[in-house]
Coordinates of C-alpha atoms in Angstrom, one line a residue:
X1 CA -10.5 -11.7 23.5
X2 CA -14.3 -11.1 22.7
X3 CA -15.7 -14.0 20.6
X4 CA -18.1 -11.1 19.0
X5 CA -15.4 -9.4 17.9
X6 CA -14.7 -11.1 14.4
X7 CA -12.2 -10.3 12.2
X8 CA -12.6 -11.6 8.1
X9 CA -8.8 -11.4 6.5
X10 CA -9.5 -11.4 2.6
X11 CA -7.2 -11.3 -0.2
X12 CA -10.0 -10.6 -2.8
X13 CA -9.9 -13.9 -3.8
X14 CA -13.2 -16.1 -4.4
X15 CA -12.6 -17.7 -1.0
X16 CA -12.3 -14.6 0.6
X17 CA -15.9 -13.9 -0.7
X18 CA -17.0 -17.2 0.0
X19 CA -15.4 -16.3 3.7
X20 CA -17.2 -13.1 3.7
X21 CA -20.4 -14.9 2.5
X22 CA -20.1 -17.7 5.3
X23 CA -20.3 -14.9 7.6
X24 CA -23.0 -13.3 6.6
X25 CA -24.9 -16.2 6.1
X26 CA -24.2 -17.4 9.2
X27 CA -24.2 -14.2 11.4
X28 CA -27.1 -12.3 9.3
X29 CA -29.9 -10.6 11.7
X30 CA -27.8 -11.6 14.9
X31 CA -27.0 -8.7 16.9
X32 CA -23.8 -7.9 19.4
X33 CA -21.5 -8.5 16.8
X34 CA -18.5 -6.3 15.3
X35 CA -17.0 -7.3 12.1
X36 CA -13.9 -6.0 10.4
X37 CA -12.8 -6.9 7.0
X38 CA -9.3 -6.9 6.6
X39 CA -7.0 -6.7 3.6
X40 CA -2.8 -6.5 4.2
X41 CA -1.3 -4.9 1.1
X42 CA 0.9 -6.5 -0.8
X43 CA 2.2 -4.7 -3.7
X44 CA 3.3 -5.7 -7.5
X45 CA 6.9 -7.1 -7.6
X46 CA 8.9 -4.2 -8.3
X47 CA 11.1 -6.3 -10.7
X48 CA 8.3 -7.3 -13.0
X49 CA 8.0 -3.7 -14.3
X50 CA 10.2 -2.1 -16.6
X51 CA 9.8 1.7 -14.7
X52 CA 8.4 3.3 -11.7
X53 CA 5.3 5.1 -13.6
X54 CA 4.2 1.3 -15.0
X55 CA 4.5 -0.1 -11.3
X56 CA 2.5 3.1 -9.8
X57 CA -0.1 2.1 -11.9
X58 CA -0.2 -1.5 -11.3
X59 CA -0.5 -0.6 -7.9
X60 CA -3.6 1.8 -8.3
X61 CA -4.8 -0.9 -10.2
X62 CA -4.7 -3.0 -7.3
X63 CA -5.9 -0.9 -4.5
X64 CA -9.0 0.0 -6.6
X65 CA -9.9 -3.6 -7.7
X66 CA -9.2 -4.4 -3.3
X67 CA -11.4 -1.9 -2.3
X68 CA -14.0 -2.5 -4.8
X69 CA -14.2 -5.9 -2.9
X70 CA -14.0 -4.3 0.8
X71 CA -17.3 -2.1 -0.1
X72 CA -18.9 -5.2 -1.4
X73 CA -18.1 -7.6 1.7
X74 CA -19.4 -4.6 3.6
X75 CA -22.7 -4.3 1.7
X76 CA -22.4 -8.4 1.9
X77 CA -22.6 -8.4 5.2
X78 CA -24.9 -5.5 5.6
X79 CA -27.7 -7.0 2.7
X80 CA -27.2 -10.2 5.0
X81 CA -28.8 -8.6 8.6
X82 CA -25.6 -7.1 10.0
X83 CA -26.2 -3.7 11.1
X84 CA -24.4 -1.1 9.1
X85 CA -22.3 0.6 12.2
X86 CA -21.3 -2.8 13.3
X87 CA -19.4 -3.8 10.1
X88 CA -16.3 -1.5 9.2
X89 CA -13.7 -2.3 6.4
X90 CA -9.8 -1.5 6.7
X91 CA -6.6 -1.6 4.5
X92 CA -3.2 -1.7 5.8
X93 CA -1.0 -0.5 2.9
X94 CA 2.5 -2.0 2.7
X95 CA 5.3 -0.2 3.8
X96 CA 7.0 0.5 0.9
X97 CA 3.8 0.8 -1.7
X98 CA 3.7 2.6 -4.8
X99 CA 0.6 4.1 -3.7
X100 CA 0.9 4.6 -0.2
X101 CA 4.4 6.2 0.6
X102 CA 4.7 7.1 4.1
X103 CA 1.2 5.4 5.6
X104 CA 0.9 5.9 9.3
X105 CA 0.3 2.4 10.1
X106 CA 1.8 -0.4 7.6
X107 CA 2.7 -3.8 7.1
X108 CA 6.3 -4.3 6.5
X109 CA 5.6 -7.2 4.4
X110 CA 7.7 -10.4 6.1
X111 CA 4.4 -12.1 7.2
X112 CA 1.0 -11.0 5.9
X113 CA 0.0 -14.3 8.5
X114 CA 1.6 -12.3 11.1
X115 CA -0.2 -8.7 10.1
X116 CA -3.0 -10.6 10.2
X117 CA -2.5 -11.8 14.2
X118 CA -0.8 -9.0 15.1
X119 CA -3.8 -7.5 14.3
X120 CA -5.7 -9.6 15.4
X121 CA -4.3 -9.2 19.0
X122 CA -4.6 -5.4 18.9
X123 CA -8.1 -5.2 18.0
X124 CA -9.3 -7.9 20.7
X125 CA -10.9 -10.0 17.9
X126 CA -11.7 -13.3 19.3
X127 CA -13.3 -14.8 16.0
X128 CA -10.7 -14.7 12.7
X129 CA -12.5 -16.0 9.7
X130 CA -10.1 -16.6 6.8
X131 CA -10.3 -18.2 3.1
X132 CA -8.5 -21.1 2.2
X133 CA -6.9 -20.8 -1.4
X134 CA -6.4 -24.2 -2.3
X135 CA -3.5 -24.3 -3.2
X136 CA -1.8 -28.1 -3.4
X137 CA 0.2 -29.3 -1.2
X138 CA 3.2 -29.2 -2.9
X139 CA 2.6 -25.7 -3.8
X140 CA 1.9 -25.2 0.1
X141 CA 4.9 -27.0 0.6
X142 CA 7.2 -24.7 -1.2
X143 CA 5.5 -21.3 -0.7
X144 CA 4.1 -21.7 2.1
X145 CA 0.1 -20.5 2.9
X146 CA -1.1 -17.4 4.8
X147 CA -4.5 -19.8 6.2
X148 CA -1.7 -22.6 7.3
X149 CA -0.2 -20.2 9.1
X150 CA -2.5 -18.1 10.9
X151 CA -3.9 -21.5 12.3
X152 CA -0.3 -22.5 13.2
X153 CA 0.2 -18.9 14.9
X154 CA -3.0 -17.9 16.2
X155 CA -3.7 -18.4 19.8
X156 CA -6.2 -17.1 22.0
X157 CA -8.7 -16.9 19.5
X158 CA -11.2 -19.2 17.5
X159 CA -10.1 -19.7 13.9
X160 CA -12.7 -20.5 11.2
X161 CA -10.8 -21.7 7.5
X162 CA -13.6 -21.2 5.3
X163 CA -13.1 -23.6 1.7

């Protein structure tokens, strides 16, 4: 693994920018880095939507307001010293997404923790940077947490959990 690979999972969340921010701040005007900024889809409950037209749109929705926040952890990261070519931005749609039927490469949905290693693995990142929600512990408890998880799964790689 290459510890200047780094890979930032975001769920648009503001820890996600505050992970995205850390980086920057930390990283900015270093050179020999590669950044990705990764979000794994996952789409509006179907159930919560009385037809298929009302959950398409949720789901454009969505994707716009996730890759609104991609371009700005690029520029982020960019405005904070990173050279442009060195920080790229990628968005694995889910499977069975309203908006992205039939993606070449998607998440099947059982694990956005393990997307996010698998990817992690296949890209040869040796640095994942991740937000922590904050969610309590009970609520951890019963539903579990993608940043508990990654640092449960990852191996071979540093882990940063950015609060």
């Amino acid at each position: 693994m290459d510890p200047k690979k780094i890979l930032i999972a975001v769920d648009a969340s503001e820890n996600s920018a505050r992970a995205v921010n850390y980086v920057a701040d930390l990283l900015g005007g270093s050179s020999g880095f590669m950044i990705t900024v990764l979000y794994i889809e996952r789409p509006p409950n179907r159930d919560l939507f009385a037809d298929e037209a009302s959950w398409v749109e949720a789901g454009q929705t969505q994707e716009l307001r996730i890759r609104t926040f991609l371009k700005q952890a690029r520029t982020t990261l960019t405005a904070g010293g990173l050279a442009p070519d060195a920080v790229t931005i990628d968005y694995v749609p889910h499977c069975q997404s309203p908006v992205n039927p039939g993606a070449a490469e998607c998440s099947i949905g059982t694990s956005i923790a393990r997307d996010i290693l698998q990817y992690q693995q296949r890209g040869d990142f040796g640095t994942l940077v991740i937000g922590r929600r904050g969610v309590s512990r009970a609520e951890e408890f019963l539903f579990g947490s993608v940043t508990t998880k990654v640092t449960h799964l990852a191996k071979d790689c540093t882990v940063w959990v950015v609060q």
